[in-house]
Coordinates of C-alpha atoms and ligand atoms in Angstrom, one line a residue:
Chain A
M268 CA -7.8 2.4 -9.3
V269 CA -5.7 5.6 -9.1
Q270 CA -6.0 7.4 -5.8
I271 CA -5.8 11.1 -6.0
N272 CA -5.3 12.6 -2.6
F273 CA -5.5 16.4 -2.5
A274 CA -4.8 16.4 1.2
L275 CA -1.5 14.4 1.1
R276 CA -1.1 16.0 -2.4
E277 CA -0.4 12.5 -3.8
V278 CA -1.3 10.5 -6.9
N279 CA -1.0 6.8 -6.3
C280 CA -1.0 4.2 -9.1
K281 CA -0.9 0.4 -8.9
I282 CA 1.2 -1.5 -11.5
V283 CA 1.2 -5.3 -11.7
Y284 CA 3.8 -7.5 -13.4
Y285 CA 2.0 -10.6 -14.8
G286 CA 3.2 -13.7 -16.6
P287 CA 3.9 -17.4 -16.3
G288 CA 6.0 -18.8 -13.5
R289 CA 9.7 -18.1 -13.7
S290 CA 9.4 -15.7 -16.6
G291 CA 11.3 -13.0 -14.7
K292 CA 8.7 -10.8 -12.9
T293 CA 10.5 -10.8 -9.6
T294 CA 13.8 -10.2 -11.4
N295 CA 12.3 -7.1 -13.1
L296 CA 11.3 -5.7 -9.7
E297 CA 14.7 -6.4 -8.2
I298 CA 16.4 -4.5 -11.1
V299 CA 14.0 -1.5 -10.7
H300 CA 14.9 -1.5 -7.0
A301 CA 18.6 -1.6 -7.7
K302 CA 18.6 1.0 -10.5
A303 CA 16.1 3.5 -9.1
P304 CA 17.6 6.5 -7.2
K305 CA 17.7 5.6 -3.6
D306 CA 15.6 8.5 -2.3
S307 CA 12.8 7.6 -4.7
R308 CA 12.2 4.0 -3.8
G309 CA 11.1 2.2 -0.7
E310 CA 12.0 -1.2 0.6
M311 CA 11.1 -4.1 -1.6
V312 CA 8.9 -6.6 0.2
S313 CA 8.6 -10.1 -1.0
I314 CA 6.1 -12.6 0.3
A315 CA 7.9 -15.7 -1.0
T316 CA 8.3 -19.4 -0.2
E317 CA 11.5 -20.9 1.3
T318 CA 12.7 -21.5 -2.2
D319 CA 12.2 -17.9 -3.3
R320 CA 9.2 -18.5 -5.4
T321 CA 6.6 -15.7 -5.1
L322 CA 3.8 -16.9 -2.7
F323 CA 1.6 -13.8 -2.6
F324 CA 3.3 -10.8 -4.2
D325 CA 6.5 -8.7 -4.4
F326 CA 5.9 -5.1 -3.6
L327 CA 8.1 -2.1 -4.5
P328 CA 6.9 1.6 -3.9
L329 CA 8.4 4.1 -6.3
N330 CA 8.2 7.8 -6.0
L331 CA 8.4 9.6 -9.4
G332 CA 8.7 13.0 -7.8
T333 CA 6.4 16.0 -7.6
V334 CA 4.4 16.6 -10.7
A335 CA 2.4 19.8 -11.0
G336 CA 2.3 20.0 -7.2
M337 CA 1.3 16.3 -6.7
K338 CA 3.7 13.7 -5.4
T339 CA 3.3 10.9 -8.0
K340 CA 3.8 7.4 -6.8
F341 CA 3.8 4.0 -8.4
Q342 CA 3.3 0.9 -6.4
L343 CA 4.7 -2.1 -8.3
Y344 CA 3.5 -5.6 -7.6
T345 CA 4.3 -9.0 -9.1
V346 CA 2.0 -12.0 -9.0
P347 CA 2.9 -15.6 -8.3
G348 CA 3.1 -17.3 -11.7
Q349 CA 2.2 -20.9 -11.1
V350 CA -1.3 -22.1 -12.2
Y351 CA -1.9 -23.2 -8.6
Y352 CA -2.0 -19.7 -7.3
D353 CA -4.8 -18.4 -9.4
A354 CA -6.9 -17.0 -6.5
T355 CA -4.0 -15.1 -5.2
R356 CA -3.2 -13.6 -8.6
K357 CA -6.7 -12.3 -8.9
L358 CA -6.4 -10.6 -5.6
V359 CA -3.2 -8.8 -6.6
L360 CA -4.8 -7.7 -9.8
Q361 CA -7.6 -5.9 -7.9
G362 CA -7.6 -2.2 -8.7
A363 CA -4.6 -2.4 -11.0
D364 CA -4.0 0.7 -13.1
G365 CA -1.6 -0.9 -15.6
V366 CA -0.1 -4.3 -16.3
I367 CA 3.3 -5.4 -17.6
F368 CA 3.0 -8.9 -19.1
V369 CA 6.4 -10.6 -18.8
A370 CA 6.6 -13.4 -21.3
D371 CA 9.4 -16.0 -21.4
S372 CA 10.8 -15.9 -25.0
Q373 CA 11.8 -19.5 -25.1
K374 CA 10.0 -21.7 -27.7
S375 CA 9.3 -24.2 -25.0
M376 CA 7.3 -21.7 -23.1
R377 CA 4.7 -20.8 -25.7
E378 CA 1.9 -22.7 -24.1
E379 CA 2.6 -21.2 -20.7
N380 CA 2.7 -17.7 -22.1
I381 CA -0.7 -18.2 -23.9
E382 CA -2.2 -19.7 -20.8
S383 CA -1.0 -16.9 -18.6
L384 CA -2.3 -14.2 -21.0
D385 CA -5.7 -15.9 -21.2
N386 CA -5.7 -16.0 -17.4
L387 CA -4.8 -12.3 -17.2
A388 CA -7.8 -11.4 -19.4
K389 CA -10.1 -13.6 -17.3
N390 CA -8.9 -12.3 -13.9
L391 CA -9.1 -8.7 -15.1
A392 CA -12.6 -9.3 -16.2
E393 CA -13.5 -10.8 -12.9
N394 CA -12.1 -7.6 -11.3
G395 CA -14.3 -5.5 -13.6
I396 CA -11.5 -4.5 -15.9
N397 CA -11.4 -4.9 -19.7
I398 CA -8.0 -6.1 -20.8
S399 CA -8.3 -4.1 -24.0
E400 CA -8.8 -0.9 -22.1
I401 CA -6.2 -1.1 -19.3
P402 CA -2.7 0.2 -20.1
L403 CA -0.8 -3.0 -21.0
I404 CA 2.8 -3.5 -22.1
L405 CA 4.4 -6.7 -23.2
Q406 CA 8.0 -7.7 -22.4
W407 CA 9.8 -10.5 -24.3
N408 CA 12.2 -11.6 -21.6
K409 CA 15.2 -13.9 -21.6
R410 CA 16.5 -12.8 -25.0
D411 CA 19.9 -14.1 -24.0
L412 CA 18.8 -17.8 -24.1
E413 CA 19.4 -20.0 -27.1
D414 CA 16.1 -21.4 -28.2
V415 CA 13.9 -18.3 -28.3
D416 CA 11.2 -17.1 -30.7
T417 CA 11.8 -14.0 -32.7
P418 CA 10.1 -10.8 -31.5
E419 CA 8.0 -10.9 -34.6
Y420 CA 6.7 -14.3 -33.8
L421 CA 6.1 -13.4 -30.2
N422 CA 4.1 -10.4 -31.3
E423 CA 2.1 -12.6 -33.7
Y424 CA 1.1 -15.1 -31.1
L425 CA 0.9 -13.0 -27.9
N426 CA 0.2 -9.4 -28.9
R427 CA -3.6 -9.4 -29.2
Y428 CA -4.4 -5.8 -28.3
N429 CA -1.7 -4.0 -30.2
S430 CA 0.3 -3.2 -27.1
P431 CA 3.8 -1.8 -27.1
S432 CA 6.4 -4.6 -26.6
F433 CA 10.0 -4.6 -25.4
E434 CA 12.8 -7.1 -25.6
A435 CA 14.6 -7.8 -22.3
V436 CA 17.3 -9.7 -20.5
A437 CA 16.0 -9.0 -17.0
V438 CA 18.8 -10.7 -15.2
K439 CA 21.3 -8.3 -16.8
G440 CA 18.9 -5.3 -16.4
D441 CA 18.4 -4.9 -20.1
G442 CA 15.0 -3.7 -21.2
V443 CA 13.6 -3.4 -17.6
F444 CA 13.5 0.4 -17.4
P445 CA 12.2 1.0 -21.0
T446 CA 9.3 -1.4 -20.3
L447 CA 8.3 0.3 -17.0
K448 CA 8.8 3.8 -18.5
S449 CA 6.4 3.0 -21.3
L450 CA 3.8 1.7 -19.0
A451 CA 4.2 4.6 -16.6
S452 CA 3.4 7.1 -19.4
L453 CA 0.4 5.1 -20.5
V454 CA -1.0 5.1 -17.0
I455 CA -0.4 8.9 -16.6
K456 CA -2.2 9.5 -20.0
Q457 CA -5.1 7.4 -18.8
I458 CA -5.3 9.6 -15.6
N459 CA -5.4 12.7 -17.7
N460 CA -8.0 11.3 -20.1
A461 CA -10.3 10.4 -17.2
Q462 CA -9.8 13.9 -15.9
N463 CA -10.9 15.5 -19.1
L464 CA -13.8 13.1 -19.4
E465 CA -14.9 14.1 -16.0
S466 CA -15.2 17.8 -16.6
T467 CA -17.9 17.1 -19.2
D468 CA -19.3 14.1 -17.6
V469 CA -21.0 13.7 -14.2
Q470 CA -18.5 12.9 -11.6
P471 CA -18.1 9.1 -11.4
K472 CA -19.1 7.5 -8.2
L473 CA -16.4 6.7 -5.8
Q474 CA -15.3 3.2 -6.2
K475 CA -18.5 1.7 -7.2
K476 CA -17.9 -1.9 -6.8
E477 CA -18.2 -3.8 -10.1
V478 CA -20.4 -6.7 -9.8
L479 CA -20.4 -9.3 -12.5
P480 CA -23.7 -10.0 -14.1
S481 CA -25.3 -12.9 -12.4
P482 CA -25.9 -15.9 -14.6
E483 CA -29.6 -16.0 -14.3
K484 CA -30.8 -13.1 -16.4
V485 CA -34.5 -14.1 -16.3
D486 CA -35.7 -11.1 -14.5
G487 CA -33.8 -8.0 -15.5
E488 CA -35.2 -5.7 -12.8
K489 CA -34.6 -8.2 -10.1
N490 CA -31.0 -8.4 -11.2
I491 CA -30.5 -4.7 -10.9
A492 CA -32.0 -4.7 -7.5
K493 CA -29.7 -7.5 -6.4
T494 CA -26.7 -5.8 -7.6
E495 CA -27.5 -2.7 -5.7
T496 CA -28.0 -4.4 -2.4
S497 CA -24.8 -6.4 -2.8
T498 CA -22.8 -3.2 -3.2
S499 CA -24.0 -1.6 0.0
M500 CA -22.7 -2.5 3.4
P501 CA -24.5 -4.9 5.7
P502 CA -26.7 -2.8 8.0
I503 CA -24.3 -1.9 10.8
S504 CA -27.0 -0.2 12.8
S505 CA -28.8 -3.4 13.4
I506 CA -25.6 -5.0 14.7
N507 CA -24.9 -2.1 16.9
K508 CA -28.2 -2.1 18.6
S509 CA -27.5 -5.4 20.2
K510 CA -24.3 -4.0 21.5
V511 CA -25.6 -0.8 23.0
E512 CA -25.6 -2.1 26.5
E513 CA -22.2 -3.6 26.3
K514 CA -21.1 -0.3 24.9
S515 CA -22.4 1.9 27.6
N516 CA -20.8 -0.3 30.2
A517 CA -17.6 -0.1 28.4
E518 CA -17.9 3.6 28.2
K519 CA -18.3 3.8 32.0
L520 CA -15.3 1.6 32.3
A521 CA -13.4 3.9 30.0
S522 CA -14.2 7.0 32.0
E523 CA -13.3 5.3 35.2
K524 CA -10.1 3.9 34.0
P525 CA -7.3 6.0 35.3
P526 CA -5.0 7.3 32.5
I527 CA -2.0 4.9 32.3
E528 CA 1.1 7.0 32.7
K529 CA 4.4 5.3 32.5
V530 CA 6.8 8.0 33.4
E531 CA 9.8 8.1 31.2
A532 CA 12.4 10.3 32.6
G533 CA 15.2 11.8 30.5
K534 CA 13.3 12.8 27.5
T535 CA 14.8 16.2 26.7
K536 CA 14.3 19.0 24.3
N537 CA 17.0 17.5 22.1
E538 CA 14.6 14.9 20.9
N539 CA 12.0 17.4 20.0
T540 CA 14.4 19.3 17.9
E541 CA 15.5 16.1 16.3
V542 CA 11.9 15.2 15.5
S543 CA 11.3 18.6 14.0
S544 CA 14.2 18.3 11.7
V545 CA 13.1 15.0 10.5
T546 CA 9.6 16.5 10.0
K547 CA 11.0 19.2 7.8
I548 CA 12.5 16.7 5.5
E549 CA 9.3 14.7 5.4
N550 CA 7.1 17.7 4.8
P551 CA 9.0 19.8 2.3
R552 CA 7.0 23.0 1.8
E553 CA 6.3 22.6 -1.9
P554 CA 4.5 25.2 -3.7
Q555 CA 0.9 24.2 -4.0
P556 CA 0.0 25.6 -7.4
N557 CA -3.5 24.2 -7.3
I558 CA -4.6 26.0 -4.2
P559 CA -5.9 29.5 -5.0
V560 CA -4.9 30.9 -1.6
V561 CA -2.3 33.5 -0.7
E562 CA 0.8 31.8 0.8
K563 CA 2.7 33.3 3.7
D564 CA 6.2 32.2 4.5
G565 CA 5.8 29.5 1.9
Q566 CA 3.1 27.9 4.1
P567 CA -0.2 27.6 2.3
K568 CA -2.9 29.0 4.4
S569 CA -5.6 26.6 3.4
K570 CA -3.5 23.6 4.5
K571 CA -4.7 23.6 8.1
I572 CA -4.2 20.0 8.4
K573 CA -1.0 18.6 7.1
S574 CA 0.3 15.3 8.2
E575 CA -0.1 14.9 12.0
E576 CA 3.7 15.1 12.5
T577 CA 3.6 18.8 11.6
T578 CA 0.7 19.4 13.9
I579 CA 2.5 17.8 16.8
K580 CA 5.7 19.5 16.1
T581 CA 4.2 23.0 16.1
K582 CA 2.5 22.3 19.3
S583 CA 5.6 21.0 21.1
V584 CA 7.4 24.2 20.0
S585 CA 4.7 26.5 21.5
P586 CA 2.9 24.5 24.2
K587 CA 1.0 27.6 25.3
K588 CA -1.0 27.3 22.1
A589 CA -2.2 23.8 22.9
L590 CA -5.6 24.8 24.2
N591 CA -7.4 22.0 22.5
P592 CA -7.8 19.2 25.1
I593 CA -7.0 16.6 22.6
A594 CA -3.8 18.3 21.6
A595 CA -2.9 18.8 25.2
E596 CA -3.4 15.1 25.8
L597 CA -1.2 14.2 22.9
E598 CA 1.4 16.6 24.1
K599 CA 1.5 15.0 27.5
K600 CA 2.1 11.6 26.1
K601 CA 4.6 12.6 23.5
A602 CA 7.8 11.9 25.4
E603 CA 6.4 8.6 26.5
R604 CA 5.4 7.6 23.0
E605 CA 8.8 8.6 21.6
E606 CA 10.5 6.2 24.0
Q607 CA 8.2 3.5 22.7
E608 CA 8.9 4.4 19.1
K609 CA 12.5 4.0 19.9
Q610 CA 11.9 0.6 21.4
R611 CA 9.9 -0.4 18.5
T612 CA 12.6 0.7 16.0
E613 CA 15.1 -1.5 18.0
R614 CA 12.7 -4.4 17.9
I615 CA 12.2 -3.9 14.2
K616 CA 16.0 -3.9 13.7
K617 CA 16.4 -7.0 15.9
N618 CA 13.7 -8.9 14.2
A619 CA 14.7 -7.9 10.7
R620 CA 15.1 -11.3 9.2
R621 CA 17.6 -11.8 6.5
P622 CA 15.9 -12.1 3.1
A623 CA 15.1 -15.7 2.2
G624 CA 17.7 -17.5 0.3
T625 CA 20.7 -15.4 1.4
T626 CA 23.5 -17.0 3.4
D627 CA 24.1 -16.0 7.0
W628 CA 27.9 -15.6 6.7
K629 CA 28.4 -14.5 10.3
K630 CA 27.1 -17.8 11.6
I631 CA 29.1 -19.8 9.0
I632 CA 32.4 -18.0 10.0
I633 CA 31.8 -18.6 13.7
L634 CA 31.0 -22.2 13.2
A635 CA 34.0 -22.7 10.9
G636 CA 36.2 -21.0 13.5
L637 CA 34.9 -23.2 16.2
F638 CA 35.4 -26.3 14.1
V639 CA 39.0 -25.3 13.4
V640 CA 39.7 -24.7 17.1
I641 CA 38.2 -28.1 18.1
L642 CA 40.1 -29.9 15.4
A643 CA 43.4 -28.3 16.5
A644 CA 42.6 -29.3 20.1
I645 CA 42.0 -32.9 19.1
L646 CA 45.1 -33.0 16.9
A647 CA 47.1 -31.6 19.8
A648 CA 45.7 -34.1 22.2
I649 CA 46.5 -37.0 19.8
Y650 CA 50.0 -35.6 19.3
F651 CA 50.7 -35.3 23.0
T652 CA 49.2 -38.7 23.9
K653 CA 51.4 -40.4 21.2
N654 CA 54.6 -38.8 22.5
Chain B
M92 CA -13.3 2.3 -17.4
K93 CA -14.5 5.8 -16.4
D94 CA -14.9 4.7 -12.9
N95 CA -11.3 4.2 -12.1
R96 CA -10.3 6.9 -9.7
L97 CA -10.6 7.4 -6.0
V98 CA -10.4 11.1 -5.2
F99 CA -10.0 12.6 -1.7
Y100 CA -10.3 16.3 -1.2
E101 CA -8.6 18.3 1.5
D102 CA -11.8 19.1 3.4
D103 CA -12.8 15.4 3.3
I104 CA -9.5 14.4 4.9
Q105 CA -9.9 17.1 7.5
E106 CA -13.2 15.7 8.4
I107 CA -11.8 12.2 8.6
D108 CA -8.8 13.3 10.5
K109 CA -11.0 14.9 13.2
V110 CA -12.7 11.6 13.8
L111 CA -9.4 9.8 13.9
E112 CA -7.9 12.3 16.3
K113 CA -10.7 11.9 18.7
F114 CA -10.4 8.2 18.4
I115 CA -6.7 8.2 19.3
A116 CA -7.3 10.4 22.3
A117 CA -10.2 8.2 23.6
S118 CA -8.8 4.8 22.8
Q119 CA -5.1 5.4 23.7
A120 CA -4.1 3.5 20.6
S121 CA -0.6 4.4 19.3
C122 CA -1.8 5.2 15.8
V123 CA -4.5 4.7 13.2
L124 CA -4.2 4.5 9.4
L125 CA -7.0 4.7 6.9
V126 CA -6.0 2.6 3.9
D127 CA -8.0 2.1 0.7
L128 CA -8.7 -1.4 -0.6
E129 CA -5.9 -1.1 -3.1
G130 CA -3.4 -0.6 -0.3
H131 CA -2.8 3.2 -0.7
L132 CA -2.7 5.2 2.5
V133 CA -5.5 7.8 2.7
T134 CA -4.5 9.4 6.0
K135 CA -2.9 8.7 9.3
K136 CA -3.0 9.9 12.9
G137 CA -1.0 9.2 16.0
F138 CA 2.6 8.2 16.3
T139 CA 3.6 7.0 12.9
D140 CA 6.9 8.7 12.3
K141 CA 9.0 5.6 12.5
L142 CA 6.6 3.4 10.7
D143 CA 6.9 2.4 7.0
T144 CA 3.3 3.2 6.4
T145 CA 3.5 2.7 2.7
S146 CA 4.5 -1.0 3.0
I147 CA 2.3 -1.6 5.9
S148 CA -0.7 -0.2 4.0
A149 CA 0.0 -2.4 1.0
L150 CA 0.6 -5.5 3.1
I151 CA -2.5 -5.0 5.2
A152 CA -4.7 -4.5 2.1
G153 CA -3.2 -7.7 0.7
S154 CA -3.9 -9.5 3.9
F155 CA -7.4 -8.2 4.1
A156 CA -8.1 -9.2 0.5
S157 CA -6.8 -12.7 1.1
T158 CA -8.8 -13.1 4.3
R159 CA -11.9 -11.9 2.5
A160 CA -11.4 -14.5 -0.2
V161 CA -11.1 -17.1 2.5
A162 CA -14.4 -15.9 4.0
Q163 CA -16.1 -16.2 0.7
K164 CA -15.0 -19.8 0.5
L165 CA -16.8 -20.3 3.8
G166 CA -19.9 -18.6 2.6
E167 CA -19.2 -15.4 4.6
A168 CA -19.3 -12.1 2.8
E169 CA -16.2 -11.2 4.7
F170 CA -14.6 -11.2 8.1
S171 CA -15.2 -7.5 8.8
V172 CA -12.7 -7.4 11.7
L173 CA -9.2 -8.8 11.7
F174 CA -7.0 -8.8 14.8
H175 CA -3.4 -9.6 15.1
Q176 CA -1.8 -10.0 18.5
G177 CA 1.9 -9.6 19.2
V178 CA 4.0 -9.4 22.3
N179 CA 4.4 -5.6 22.2
E180 CA 2.0 -4.4 19.5
N181 CA -1.4 -5.4 18.3
I182 CA -3.3 -4.6 15.1
H183 CA -7.0 -4.2 14.7
I184 CA -8.3 -3.9 11.2
S185 CA -11.9 -3.2 10.2
L186 CA -13.6 -2.6 6.9
V187 CA -15.6 0.6 6.5
A188 CA -18.2 1.4 3.9
D189 CA -16.7 -1.4 1.7
R190 CA -14.0 0.9 0.5
A191 CA -11.4 1.5 3.1
L192 CA -9.7 -0.2 6.1
I193 CA -9.2 1.3 9.5
V194 CA -5.9 0.0 10.8
I195 CA -5.3 0.5 14.5
I196 CA -2.0 -0.2 16.0
F197 CA -2.0 -0.3 19.8
D198 CA 0.0 -1.7 22.8
D199 CA -0.6 -2.5 26.4
R200 CA -1.5 1.1 27.2
T201 CA -5.0 0.1 26.2
T202 CA -7.0 -3.0 25.8
I203 CA -8.6 -4.9 22.9
G204 CA -12.0 -4.2 24.4
M205 CA -11.5 -0.4 24.4
V206 CA -10.0 -0.5 21.0
R207 CA -12.9 -2.6 19.6
M208 CA -15.5 -0.4 21.2
Y209 CA -14.1 2.9 19.9
A210 CA -13.3 1.3 16.5
E211 CA -17.0 0.6 16.1
Q212 CA -17.7 4.3 16.8
V213 CA -15.0 5.5 14.4
S214 CA -16.3 3.1 11.8
E215 CA -19.8 4.6 11.9
G216 CA -18.4 8.1 11.8
L217 CA -16.2 7.3 8.8
K218 CA -18.9 5.4 7.1
S219 CA -21.2 8.4 6.8
I220 CA -18.3 10.6 5.7
L221 CA -17.1 8.1 3.0
E222 CA -20.7 7.6 1.8
S223 CA -21.4 11.2 1.5
I224 CA -18.1 11.7 -0.4
S225 CA -19.2 9.0 -2.9
E226 CA -22.7 10.3 -3.4
R227 CA -21.7 13.9 -3.9
K228 CA -21.0 15.5 -7.2
N229 CA -17.6 17.2 -7.4
E230 CA -18.1 19.7 -10.1
G231 CA -16.1 22.8 -9.7
R232 CA -13.7 21.3 -7.2
E233 CA -9.9 21.0 -7.4
T234 CA -8.7 18.9 -10.2
L235 CA -5.2 17.9 -11.4
S236 CA -3.6 20.8 -13.2
S237 CA -3.9 20.7 -16.9
D238 CA -0.1 20.3 -17.4
Y239 CA 0.0 17.3 -15.1
A240 CA 0.4 14.8 -17.9
N241 CA 3.1 16.9 -19.7
E242 CA 5.0 17.5 -16.6
A243 CA 4.8 13.8 -15.6
E244 CA 6.1 12.9 -19.1
S245 CA 9.3 14.8 -18.6
Q246 CA 9.6 13.6 -15.0
I247 CA 9.3 10.0 -16.3
D248 CA 12.0 10.7 -18.9
N249 CA 14.3 11.9 -16.2
F250 CA 13.5 9.1 -13.8
F251 CA 14.1 6.3 -16.2
E252 CA 17.2 7.8 -17.8
E253 CA 19.7 5.0 -17.7
G254 CA 23.0 5.9 -16.3
Ligands
LIG259 N1 18.7 -16.4 -18.8 C1 17.8 -15.6 -18.2 N2 17.3 -15.9 -17.0 C2 16.5 -15.0 -16.4 C3 16.1 -13.8 -17.0 N3 15.3 -13.1 -16.2 C4 15.1 -13.9 -15.1 N4 15.8 -15.0 -15.3 C5 15.9 -16.1 -14.3 O1 14.6 -16.9 -14.3 C6 14.4 -17.4 -13.0 C7 13.0 -17.0 -12.5 O2 13.0 -15.5 -12.3 P1 11.9 -14.8 -11.4 O3 12.2 -13.4 -11.5 O4 12.0 -15.4 -10.1 O5 10.6 -15.3 -12.1 P2 9.1 -15.0 -11.7 O6 8.6 -16.3 -11.3 O7 8.5 -14.5 -12.9 O8 9.1 -14.0 -10.6 C8 15.5 -16.9 -12.1 O9 16.4 -17.9 -12.0 C9 16.1 -15.7 -12.9 O10 17.4 -15.5 -12.6 C10 16.7 -13.5 -18.3 O11 16.5 -12.4 -18.9 N5 17.6 -14.4 -18.8
LIG260 MG1 8.2 -14.2 -8.7

């Protein structure tokens, strides 16, 4: 489901790479990560097994740039391919806006390809998506191998919905971008179509949860009733009632609790200026063509609330303006928090584990060095005892 | 497939932000993120400068989806609250109105009890906001500009230019 956020001025789309195990989905993402301009992509996150097989998903955020005043972002996911992980695959597919099906072109993989495509249709349906309606691109990967089917034959046996298809050698990077490019345009077109539909149609409900028709269709009306209740939340109010007492106690506790203040000396203005400069980069004052409001100093008037960084920054620059008690509170704790942020950054660095499957050369060199020294010592000892 | 977009308008987010701001001040949590179930960030408050909120949002949505699937295997609708405890940081995740996750990151400046209590309040506040958003008709509100698709097309051409 596309998220259009007029406050962050962002359009977010979810793209999923699907296909049988080892067809090259993770490789596709790695290539996109390597080829995309650095400032437009985030870290690639892989939830993989020890042996580098995808366990849950790979994730790569891509920032296409600002389009008509909206930052347009694609979030790329891959699914684990093995049959065993079907439940996981279905989860990753939730809310997908487009799918790239990566097929292994080898003749020996025909069955796996078909099985995976059937599985895609099934899992989309279970997520309330019709495979013939979602933007779908097919990729014939591993064209470099010997015993592969022709693209014509692959189209014949796998292209059921008349989707665009691309040949690829993902390991070499061939065909990876054209595939994604084609899907990206399909997804964008879909957004625009939905938009045009909307202007004539009644506004669609926000994320109405799709519920599959229940198997017993005896009583139609009952079914509808059931569906409706199952979409709504469990009654929170009833849960809360039982907790009222506990709550009021806790509230007392909260008001009695003295504010914890760890004094962190040495936080100077320098840091504030540093933060503001970072903030500037993070909040470029882009023109906001969609807001019909006069802009002053390039700052749209109607954007009272930008991201909170901006708010805090402004307040730290002119503390007299911080009349709001909440803002004052925040202000007071800022230095302290910054110190903690620093510590956190250090922890993140320290904990940053090397990606699975890569070699820890530092360790190896140190061990090898140690080994050589010990060997030399032993040889020397033998030499001296013999003489 | 008409029902495939989740739209947040600026005044909606302002309203949500107000609730979250109050929450931060009251609970002493370091930050709070609101994430939709697809893993896209909706809004954030508190000290998030140094956090990779994009990845965190995606991973938490994945983790919530996975936990929910486990719950269903046990005959539960879901585990509506998840809590991860670390040495320095803790995360409290709760589902609101079946469409978004409130993700609270906190440390020893506060306690799980405080966070849980205020999280319940915030959840009620957000629930009514999110529900009124979904029930309201949005005719005449801001939409994507009409050249969005065309502009995106040329942007896509640039982006994927091989070089
Ligand atoms: N020969 C060849 N090998 C490939 C190609 N693309 C990926 N591979 C290899 O196929 C194996 C599985 O790739 P991976 O991306 O992990 O597959 P996934 O299971 O779909 O994520 C890896 O060893 C890749 O190096 C390709 O185009 N040609
Ligand atoms: Mg993989």
